[in-house]
mmCIF file of C-alpha atoms in Angstrom:
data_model
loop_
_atom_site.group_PDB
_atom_site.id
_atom_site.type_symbol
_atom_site.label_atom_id
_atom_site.label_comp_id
_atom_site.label_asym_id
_atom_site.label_seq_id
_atom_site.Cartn_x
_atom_site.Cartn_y
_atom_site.Cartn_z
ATOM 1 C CA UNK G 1 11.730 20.000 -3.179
ATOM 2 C CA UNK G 2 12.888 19.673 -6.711
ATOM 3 C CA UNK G 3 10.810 21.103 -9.618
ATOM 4 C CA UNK G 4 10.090 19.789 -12.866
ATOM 5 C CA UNK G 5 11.289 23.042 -13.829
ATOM 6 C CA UNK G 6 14.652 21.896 -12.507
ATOM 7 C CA UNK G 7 15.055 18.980 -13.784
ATOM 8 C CA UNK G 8 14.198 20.522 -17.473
ATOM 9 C CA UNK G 9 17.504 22.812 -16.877
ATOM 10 C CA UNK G 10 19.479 19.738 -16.028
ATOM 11 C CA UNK G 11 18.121 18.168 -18.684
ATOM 12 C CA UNK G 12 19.154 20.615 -21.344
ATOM 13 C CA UNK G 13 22.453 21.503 -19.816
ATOM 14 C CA UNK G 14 23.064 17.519 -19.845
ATOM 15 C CA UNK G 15 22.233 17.582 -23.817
ATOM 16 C CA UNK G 16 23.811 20.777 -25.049
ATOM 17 C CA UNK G 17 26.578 21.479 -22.260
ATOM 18 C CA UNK G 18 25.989 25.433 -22.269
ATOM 19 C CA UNK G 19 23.740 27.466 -20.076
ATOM 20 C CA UNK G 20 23.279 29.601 -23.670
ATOM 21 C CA UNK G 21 22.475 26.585 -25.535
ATOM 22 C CA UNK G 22 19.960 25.237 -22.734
ATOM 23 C CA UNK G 23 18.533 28.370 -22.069
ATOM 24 C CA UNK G 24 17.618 28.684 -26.373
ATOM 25 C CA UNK G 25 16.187 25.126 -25.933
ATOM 26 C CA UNK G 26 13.672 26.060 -22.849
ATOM 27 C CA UNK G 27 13.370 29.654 -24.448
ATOM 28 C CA UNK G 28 13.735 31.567 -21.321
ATOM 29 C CA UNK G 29 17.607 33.658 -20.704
ATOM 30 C CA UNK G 30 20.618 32.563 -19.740
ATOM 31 C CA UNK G 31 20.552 33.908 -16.362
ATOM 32 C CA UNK G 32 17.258 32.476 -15.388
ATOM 33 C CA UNK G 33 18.910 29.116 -16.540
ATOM 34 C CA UNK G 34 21.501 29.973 -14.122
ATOM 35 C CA UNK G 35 19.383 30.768 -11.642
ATOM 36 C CA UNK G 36 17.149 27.160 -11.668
ATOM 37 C CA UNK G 37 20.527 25.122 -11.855
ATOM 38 C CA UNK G 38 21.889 27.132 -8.850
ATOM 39 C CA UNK G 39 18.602 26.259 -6.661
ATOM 40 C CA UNK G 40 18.830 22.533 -8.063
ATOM 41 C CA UNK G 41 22.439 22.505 -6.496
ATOM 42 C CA UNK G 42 21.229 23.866 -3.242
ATOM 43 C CA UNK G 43 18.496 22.207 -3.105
ATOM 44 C CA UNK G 44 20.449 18.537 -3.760
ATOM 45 C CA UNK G 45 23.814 19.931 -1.739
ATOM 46 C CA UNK G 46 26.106 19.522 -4.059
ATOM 47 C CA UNK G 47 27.390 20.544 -7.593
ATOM 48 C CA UNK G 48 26.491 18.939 -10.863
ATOM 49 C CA UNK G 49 29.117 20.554 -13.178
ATOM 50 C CA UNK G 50 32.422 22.243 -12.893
ATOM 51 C CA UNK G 51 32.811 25.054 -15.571
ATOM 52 C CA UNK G 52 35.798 24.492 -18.612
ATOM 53 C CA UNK G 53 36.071 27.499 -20.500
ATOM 54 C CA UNK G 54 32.695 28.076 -21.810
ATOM 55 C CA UNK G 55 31.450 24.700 -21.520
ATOM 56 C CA UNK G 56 29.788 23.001 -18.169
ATOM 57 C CA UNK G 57 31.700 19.805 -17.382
ATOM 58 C CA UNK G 58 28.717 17.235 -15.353
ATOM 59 C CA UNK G 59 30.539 15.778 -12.392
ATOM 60 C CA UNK G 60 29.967 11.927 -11.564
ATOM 61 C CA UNK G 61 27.312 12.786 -9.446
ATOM 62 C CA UNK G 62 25.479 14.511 -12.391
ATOM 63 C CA UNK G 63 25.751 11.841 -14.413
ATOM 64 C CA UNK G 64 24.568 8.992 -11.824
ATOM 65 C CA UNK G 65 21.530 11.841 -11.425
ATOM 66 C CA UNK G 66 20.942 12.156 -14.786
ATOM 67 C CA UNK G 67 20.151 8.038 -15.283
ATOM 68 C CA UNK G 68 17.554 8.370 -13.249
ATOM 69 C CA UNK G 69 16.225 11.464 -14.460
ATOM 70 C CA UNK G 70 16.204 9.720 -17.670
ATOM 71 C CA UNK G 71 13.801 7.026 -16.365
ATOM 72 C CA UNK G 72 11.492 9.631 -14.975
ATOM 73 C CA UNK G 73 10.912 11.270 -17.711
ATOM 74 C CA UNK G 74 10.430 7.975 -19.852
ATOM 75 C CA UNK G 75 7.871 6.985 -17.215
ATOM 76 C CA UNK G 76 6.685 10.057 -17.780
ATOM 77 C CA UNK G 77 6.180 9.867 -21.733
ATOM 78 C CA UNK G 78 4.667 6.393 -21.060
ATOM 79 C CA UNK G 79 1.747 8.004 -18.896
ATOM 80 C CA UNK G 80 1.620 10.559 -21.605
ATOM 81 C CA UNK G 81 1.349 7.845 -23.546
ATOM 82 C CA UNK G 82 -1.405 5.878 -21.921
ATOM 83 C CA UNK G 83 -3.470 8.866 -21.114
ATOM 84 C CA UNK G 84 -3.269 9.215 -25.079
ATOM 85 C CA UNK G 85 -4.608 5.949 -25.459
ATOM 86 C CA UNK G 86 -7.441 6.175 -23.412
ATOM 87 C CA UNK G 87 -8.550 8.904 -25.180
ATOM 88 C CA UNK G 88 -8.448 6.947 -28.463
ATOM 89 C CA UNK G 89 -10.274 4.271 -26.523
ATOM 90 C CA UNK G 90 -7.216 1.842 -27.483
ATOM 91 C CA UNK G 91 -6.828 0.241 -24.036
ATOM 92 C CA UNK G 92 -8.963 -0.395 -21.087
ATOM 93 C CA UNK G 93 -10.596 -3.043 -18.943
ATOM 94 C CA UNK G 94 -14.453 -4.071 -20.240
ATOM 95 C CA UNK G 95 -16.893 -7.105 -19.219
ATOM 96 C CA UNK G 96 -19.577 -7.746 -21.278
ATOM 97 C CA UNK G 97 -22.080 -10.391 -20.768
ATOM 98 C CA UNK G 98 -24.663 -11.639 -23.082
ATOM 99 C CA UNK G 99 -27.972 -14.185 -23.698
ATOM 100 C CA UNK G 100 -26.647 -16.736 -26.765
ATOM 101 C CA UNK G 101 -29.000 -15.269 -29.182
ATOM 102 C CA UNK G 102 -26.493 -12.529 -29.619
ATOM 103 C CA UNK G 103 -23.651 -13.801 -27.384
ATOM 104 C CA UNK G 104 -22.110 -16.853 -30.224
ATOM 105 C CA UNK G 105 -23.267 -14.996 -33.356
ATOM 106 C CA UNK G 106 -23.907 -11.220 -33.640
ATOM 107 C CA UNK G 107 -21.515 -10.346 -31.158
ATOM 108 C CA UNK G 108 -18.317 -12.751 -31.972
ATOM 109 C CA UNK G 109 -18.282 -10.809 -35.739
ATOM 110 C CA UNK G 110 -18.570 -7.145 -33.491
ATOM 111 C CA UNK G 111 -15.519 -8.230 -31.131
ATOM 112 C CA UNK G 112 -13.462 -9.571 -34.681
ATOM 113 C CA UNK G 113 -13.513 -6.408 -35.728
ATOM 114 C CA UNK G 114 -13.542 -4.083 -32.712
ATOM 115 C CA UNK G 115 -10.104 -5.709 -32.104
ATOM 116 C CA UNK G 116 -8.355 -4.497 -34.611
ATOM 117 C CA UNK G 117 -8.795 -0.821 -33.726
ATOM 118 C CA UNK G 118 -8.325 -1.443 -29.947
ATOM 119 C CA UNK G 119 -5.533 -4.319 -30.480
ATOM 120 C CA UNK G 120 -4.522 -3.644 -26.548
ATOM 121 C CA UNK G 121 -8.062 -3.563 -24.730
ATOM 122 C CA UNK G 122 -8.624 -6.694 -22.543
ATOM 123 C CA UNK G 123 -12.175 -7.752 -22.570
ATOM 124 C CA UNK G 124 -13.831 -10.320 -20.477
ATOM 125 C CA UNK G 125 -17.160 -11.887 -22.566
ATOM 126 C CA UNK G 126 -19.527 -14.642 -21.542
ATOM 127 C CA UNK G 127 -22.702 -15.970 -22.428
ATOM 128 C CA UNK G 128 -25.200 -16.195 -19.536
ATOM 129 C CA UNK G 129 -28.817 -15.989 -19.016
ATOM 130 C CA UNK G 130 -30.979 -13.661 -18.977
ATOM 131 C CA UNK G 131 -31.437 -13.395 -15.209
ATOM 132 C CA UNK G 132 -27.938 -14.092 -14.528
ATOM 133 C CA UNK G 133 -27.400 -11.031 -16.365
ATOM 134 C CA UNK G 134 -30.090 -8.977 -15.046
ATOM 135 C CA UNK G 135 -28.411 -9.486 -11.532
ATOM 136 C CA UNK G 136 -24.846 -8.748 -12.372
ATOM 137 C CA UNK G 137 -26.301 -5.297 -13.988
ATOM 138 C CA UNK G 138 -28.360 -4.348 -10.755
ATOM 139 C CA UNK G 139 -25.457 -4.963 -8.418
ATOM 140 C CA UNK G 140 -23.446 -2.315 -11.052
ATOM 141 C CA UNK G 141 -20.917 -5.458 -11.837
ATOM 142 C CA UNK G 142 -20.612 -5.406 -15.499
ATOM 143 C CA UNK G 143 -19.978 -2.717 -18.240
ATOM 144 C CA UNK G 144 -22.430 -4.445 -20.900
ATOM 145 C CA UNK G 145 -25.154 -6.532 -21.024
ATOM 146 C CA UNK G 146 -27.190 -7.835 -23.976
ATOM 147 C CA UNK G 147 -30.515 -9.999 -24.053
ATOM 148 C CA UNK G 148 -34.079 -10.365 -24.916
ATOM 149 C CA UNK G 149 -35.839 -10.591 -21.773
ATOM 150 C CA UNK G 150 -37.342 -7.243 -21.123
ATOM 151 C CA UNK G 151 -35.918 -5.670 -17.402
ATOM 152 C CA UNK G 152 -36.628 -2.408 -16.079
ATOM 153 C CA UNK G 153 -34.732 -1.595 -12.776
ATOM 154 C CA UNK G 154 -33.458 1.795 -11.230
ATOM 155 C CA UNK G 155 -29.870 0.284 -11.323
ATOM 156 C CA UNK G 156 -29.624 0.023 -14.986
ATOM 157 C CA UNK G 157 -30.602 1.718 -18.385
ATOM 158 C CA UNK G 158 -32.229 0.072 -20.985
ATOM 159 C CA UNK G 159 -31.753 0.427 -24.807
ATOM 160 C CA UNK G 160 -33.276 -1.394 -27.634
ATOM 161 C CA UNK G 161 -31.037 -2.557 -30.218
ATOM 162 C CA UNK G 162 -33.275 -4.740 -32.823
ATOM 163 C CA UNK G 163 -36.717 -6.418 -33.349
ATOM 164 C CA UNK G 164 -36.243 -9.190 -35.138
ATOM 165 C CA UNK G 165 -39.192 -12.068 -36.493
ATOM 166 C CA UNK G 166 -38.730 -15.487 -35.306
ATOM 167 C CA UNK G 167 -37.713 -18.403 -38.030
ATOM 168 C CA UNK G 168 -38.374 -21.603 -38.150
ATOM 169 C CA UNK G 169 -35.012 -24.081 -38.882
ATOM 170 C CA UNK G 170 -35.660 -27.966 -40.626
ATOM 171 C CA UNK G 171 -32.867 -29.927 -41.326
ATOM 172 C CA UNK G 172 -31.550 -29.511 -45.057
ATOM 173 C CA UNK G 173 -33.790 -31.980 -46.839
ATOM 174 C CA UNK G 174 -36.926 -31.706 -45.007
ATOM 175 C CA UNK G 175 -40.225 -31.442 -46.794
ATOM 176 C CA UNK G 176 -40.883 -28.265 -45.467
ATOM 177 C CA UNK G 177 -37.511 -26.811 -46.630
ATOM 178 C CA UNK G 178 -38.506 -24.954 -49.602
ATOM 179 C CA UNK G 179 -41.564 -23.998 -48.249
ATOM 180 C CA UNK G 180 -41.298 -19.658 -48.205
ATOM 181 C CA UNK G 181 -43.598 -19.306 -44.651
ATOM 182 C CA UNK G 182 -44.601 -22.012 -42.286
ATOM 183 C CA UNK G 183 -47.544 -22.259 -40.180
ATOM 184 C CA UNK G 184 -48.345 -23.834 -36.769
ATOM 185 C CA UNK G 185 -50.249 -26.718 -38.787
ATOM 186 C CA UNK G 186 -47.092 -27.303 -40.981
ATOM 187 C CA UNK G 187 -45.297 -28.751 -38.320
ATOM 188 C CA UNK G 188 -48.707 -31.093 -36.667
ATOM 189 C CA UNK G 189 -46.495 -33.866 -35.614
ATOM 190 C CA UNK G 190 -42.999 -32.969 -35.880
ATOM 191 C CA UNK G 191 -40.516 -33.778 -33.275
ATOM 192 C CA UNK G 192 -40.136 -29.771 -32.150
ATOM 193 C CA UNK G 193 -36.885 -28.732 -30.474
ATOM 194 C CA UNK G 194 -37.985 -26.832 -27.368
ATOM 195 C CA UNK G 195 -36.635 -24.429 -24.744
ATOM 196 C CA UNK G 196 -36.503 -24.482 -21.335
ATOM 197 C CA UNK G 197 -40.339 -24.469 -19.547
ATOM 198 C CA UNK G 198 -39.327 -21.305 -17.168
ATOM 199 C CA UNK G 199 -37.983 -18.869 -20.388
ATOM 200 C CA UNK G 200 -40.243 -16.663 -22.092
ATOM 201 C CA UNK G 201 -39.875 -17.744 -25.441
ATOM 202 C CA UNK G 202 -41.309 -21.153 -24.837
ATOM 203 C CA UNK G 203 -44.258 -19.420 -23.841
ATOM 204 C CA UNK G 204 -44.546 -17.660 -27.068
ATOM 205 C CA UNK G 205 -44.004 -20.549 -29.390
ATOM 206 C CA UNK G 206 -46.295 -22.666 -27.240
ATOM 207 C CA UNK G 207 -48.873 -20.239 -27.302
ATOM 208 C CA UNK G 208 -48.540 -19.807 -30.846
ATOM 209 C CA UNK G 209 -49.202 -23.503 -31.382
ATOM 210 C CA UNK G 210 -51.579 -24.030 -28.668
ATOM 211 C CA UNK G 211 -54.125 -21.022 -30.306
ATOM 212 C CA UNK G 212 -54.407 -23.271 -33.336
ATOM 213 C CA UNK G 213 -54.499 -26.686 -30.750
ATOM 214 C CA UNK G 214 -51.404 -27.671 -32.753
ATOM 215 C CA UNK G 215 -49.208 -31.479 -31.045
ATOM 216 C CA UNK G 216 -45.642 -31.847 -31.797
ATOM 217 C CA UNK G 217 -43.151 -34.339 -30.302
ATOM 218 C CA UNK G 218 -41.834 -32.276 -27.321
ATOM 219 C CA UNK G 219 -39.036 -34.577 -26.957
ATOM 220 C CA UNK G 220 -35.482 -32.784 -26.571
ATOM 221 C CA UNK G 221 -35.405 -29.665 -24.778
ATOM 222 C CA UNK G 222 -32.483 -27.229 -25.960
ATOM 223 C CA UNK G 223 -31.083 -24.277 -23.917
ATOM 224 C CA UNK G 224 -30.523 -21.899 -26.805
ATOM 225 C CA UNK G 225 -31.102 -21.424 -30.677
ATOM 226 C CA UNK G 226 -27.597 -22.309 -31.124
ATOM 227 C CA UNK G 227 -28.568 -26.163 -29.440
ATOM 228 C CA UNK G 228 -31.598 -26.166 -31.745
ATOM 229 C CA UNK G 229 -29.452 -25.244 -34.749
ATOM 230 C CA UNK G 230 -26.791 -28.264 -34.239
ATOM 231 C CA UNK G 231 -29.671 -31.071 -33.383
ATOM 232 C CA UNK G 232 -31.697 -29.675 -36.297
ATOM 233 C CA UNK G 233 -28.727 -30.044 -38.959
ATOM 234 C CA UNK G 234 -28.773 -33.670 -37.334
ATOM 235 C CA UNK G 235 -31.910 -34.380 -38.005
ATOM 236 C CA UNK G 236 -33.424 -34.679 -34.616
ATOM 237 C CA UNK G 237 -35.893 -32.077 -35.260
ATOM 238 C CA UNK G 238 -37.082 -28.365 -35.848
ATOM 239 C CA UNK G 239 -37.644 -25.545 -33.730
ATOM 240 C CA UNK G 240 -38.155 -21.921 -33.947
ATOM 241 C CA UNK G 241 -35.041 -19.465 -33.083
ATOM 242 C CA UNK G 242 -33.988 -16.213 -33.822
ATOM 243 C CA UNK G 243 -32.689 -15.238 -36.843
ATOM 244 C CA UNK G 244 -28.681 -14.271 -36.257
ATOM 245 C CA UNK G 245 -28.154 -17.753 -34.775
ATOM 246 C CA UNK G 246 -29.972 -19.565 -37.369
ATOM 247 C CA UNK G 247 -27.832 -17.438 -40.284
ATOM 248 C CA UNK G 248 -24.543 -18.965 -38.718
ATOM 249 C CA UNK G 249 -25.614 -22.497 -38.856
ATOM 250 C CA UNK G 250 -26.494 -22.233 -42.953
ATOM 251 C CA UNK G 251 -23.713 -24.044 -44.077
ATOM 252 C CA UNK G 252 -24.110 -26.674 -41.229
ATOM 253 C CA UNK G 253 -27.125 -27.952 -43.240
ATOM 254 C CA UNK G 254 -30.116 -26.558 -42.402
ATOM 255 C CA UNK G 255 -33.197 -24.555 -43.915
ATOM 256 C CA UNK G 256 -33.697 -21.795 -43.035
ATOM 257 C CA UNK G 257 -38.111 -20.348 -43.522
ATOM 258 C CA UNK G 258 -40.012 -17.664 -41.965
ATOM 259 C CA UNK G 259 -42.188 -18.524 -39.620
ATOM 260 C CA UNK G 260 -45.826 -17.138 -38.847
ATOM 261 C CA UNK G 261 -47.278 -15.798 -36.874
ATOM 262 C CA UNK G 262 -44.593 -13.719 -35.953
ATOM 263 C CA UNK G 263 -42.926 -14.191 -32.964
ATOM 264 C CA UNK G 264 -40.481 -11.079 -32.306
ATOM 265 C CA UNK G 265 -37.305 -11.036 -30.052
ATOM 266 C CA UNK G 266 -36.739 -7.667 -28.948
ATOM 267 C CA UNK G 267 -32.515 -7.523 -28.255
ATOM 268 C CA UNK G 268 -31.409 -4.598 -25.650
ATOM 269 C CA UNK G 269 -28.087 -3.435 -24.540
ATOM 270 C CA UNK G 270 -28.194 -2.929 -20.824
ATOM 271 C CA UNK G 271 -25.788 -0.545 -19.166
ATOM 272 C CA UNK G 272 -25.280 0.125 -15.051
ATOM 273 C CA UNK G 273 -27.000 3.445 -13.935
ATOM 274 C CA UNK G 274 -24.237 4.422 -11.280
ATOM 275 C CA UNK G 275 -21.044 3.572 -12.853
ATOM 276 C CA UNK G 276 -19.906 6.133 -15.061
ATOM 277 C CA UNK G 277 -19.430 4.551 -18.600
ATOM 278 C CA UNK G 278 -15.739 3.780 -19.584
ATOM 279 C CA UNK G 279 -15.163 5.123 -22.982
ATOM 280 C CA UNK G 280 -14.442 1.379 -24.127
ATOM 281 C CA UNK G 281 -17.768 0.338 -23.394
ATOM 282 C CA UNK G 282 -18.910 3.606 -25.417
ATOM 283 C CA UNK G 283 -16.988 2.310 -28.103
ATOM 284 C CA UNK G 284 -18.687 -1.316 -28.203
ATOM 285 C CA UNK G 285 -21.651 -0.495 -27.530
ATOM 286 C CA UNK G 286 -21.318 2.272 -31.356
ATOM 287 C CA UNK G 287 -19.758 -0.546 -32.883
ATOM 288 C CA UNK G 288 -22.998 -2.856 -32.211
ATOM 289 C CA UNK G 289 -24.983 -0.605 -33.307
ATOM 290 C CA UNK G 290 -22.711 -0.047 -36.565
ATOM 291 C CA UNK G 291 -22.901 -3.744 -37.412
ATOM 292 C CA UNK G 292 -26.692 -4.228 -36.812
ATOM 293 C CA UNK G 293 -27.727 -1.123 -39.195
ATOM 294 C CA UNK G 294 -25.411 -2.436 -41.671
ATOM 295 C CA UNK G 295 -26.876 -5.964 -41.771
ATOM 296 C CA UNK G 296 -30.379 -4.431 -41.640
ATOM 297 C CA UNK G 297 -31.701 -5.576 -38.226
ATOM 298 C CA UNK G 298 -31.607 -2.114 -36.258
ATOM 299 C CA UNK G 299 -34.482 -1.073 -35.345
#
């Protein structure tokens, strides 16, 4: 079989057209060049150069060999290459799902700016729910997962990433707009943008305004803060979202006040238990946690 040591000696003999010259390139002596070009030809069956005074002429059959030698070894440097990359966490596969709350607003500015330093990772990133993500974790079928609804399984570890106080979002020129807190009873009457009966935060905020025996108009029902963001800067109503979504939608129109009591969403990065983490994901998850602290919300 040939070696790699072999090749190396053609390689060199091919470039500099001396044993002396190749064997000062590979540092080792002339006659243990000698020797490794003498088992290549045995090994092969046939000579690769004819000798012209003090020089090593390659034969045609050298030269046909030394093409594809040439491809090796640039196959080679490519692996080399890769391998480097994958230490510098420049390329890889990674699927990351997330609730909206962070999925179309905290997120989007983390991925803008993780892509500049890992130009050639391919990432795969939807928004889903809650449960949907819960599942996809437990069966080990994402890298990442991100969302409010507190999980604990054996298939999965659990980190929180932010507690952050509920606000409450009025279209621009609503009376309540400059208010700097509202209340329960600041909103008696208001057509209130609502979520979905079987998530966990319509619990909250109904139970918030059901302790004071608070009526609003439930009369649209919105699948995520970013919904109750757009129909708010409409005019069709308020409602009471998370922070990072209601930032983004700012210079759609609306106000933006703090709402009491406080209502917290807890966000979490979820990771599978069994599936040894890629150092991609590694790298996202860091650079989450590098753009929360910065904006003040770790924690």
């Amino acid at each position: 079989m040939i070696t790699s040591r072999q090749l190396e000696a053609f390689r060199a003999i091919m470039a500099h057209g001396t044993v002396t010259a190749a064997a000062e390139r590979l540092g080792v002596s002339q006659p243990a060049v000698s020797k490794i070009l003498a088992g290549l030809e045995h090994e092969i069956g046939y000579p690769l150069f004819t000798r012209i005074k003090r020089r090593l002429a390659p034969t045609s059959e050298a030269r046909l060999l030394e093409q594809e030698v040439a491809r090796l070894y640039h196959s080679l440097e490519r692996v080399t290459e890769v391998a480097r990359e994958i230490r510098e966490r420049q390329i890889g596969d990674l699927l990351i799902y997330s609730t909206p709350a962070l999925g179309r607003s905290v997120l989007p500015d983390v991925m803008a700016t993780f892509m500049k330093r890992h130009a050639k990772a391919h990432i795969v990133f939807q928004v889903r729910s809650s449960t949907y993500i819960n599942q996809k974790m437990v069966d080990q079928q994402i890298d990442l997962g991100f969302s409010m609804m507190p999980f604990e399984h054996p298939a999965m570890v659990t980190e929180e990433l932010s507690r952050a106080a509920s606000v409450c979002v009025l279209p621009g020129g609503h009376r309540l707009a400059r208010r700097k807190v509202i209340r329960p009873v600041d909103l008696r009457g208001e057509r209130f943008l609502s979520f979905p009966l079987d998530g966990r935060m319509r619990h909250l905020i109904d139970a918030a305004f059901e302790q004071e025996r608070i009526e609003r108009q439930l009369q649209i029902d919105v699948y995520s803060s970013a919904d109750a963001c757009a129909l708010a800067a409409r005019g069709l109503g308020v409602s009471i979202v998370d922070p990072f979504t209601a930032r983004d939608y700012l210079d759609a129109g609306i106000a933006v006040v703090p709402f009491e009591p406080r209502i917290r969403y807890h966000f979490r990065a979820m990771r599978p238990r069994h599936r040894k983490p890629s150092r991609l994901a590694d790298a996202f998850l860091d650079a989450v946690k590098v753009h929360m602290k910065a904006k003040g919300w770790s924690g």
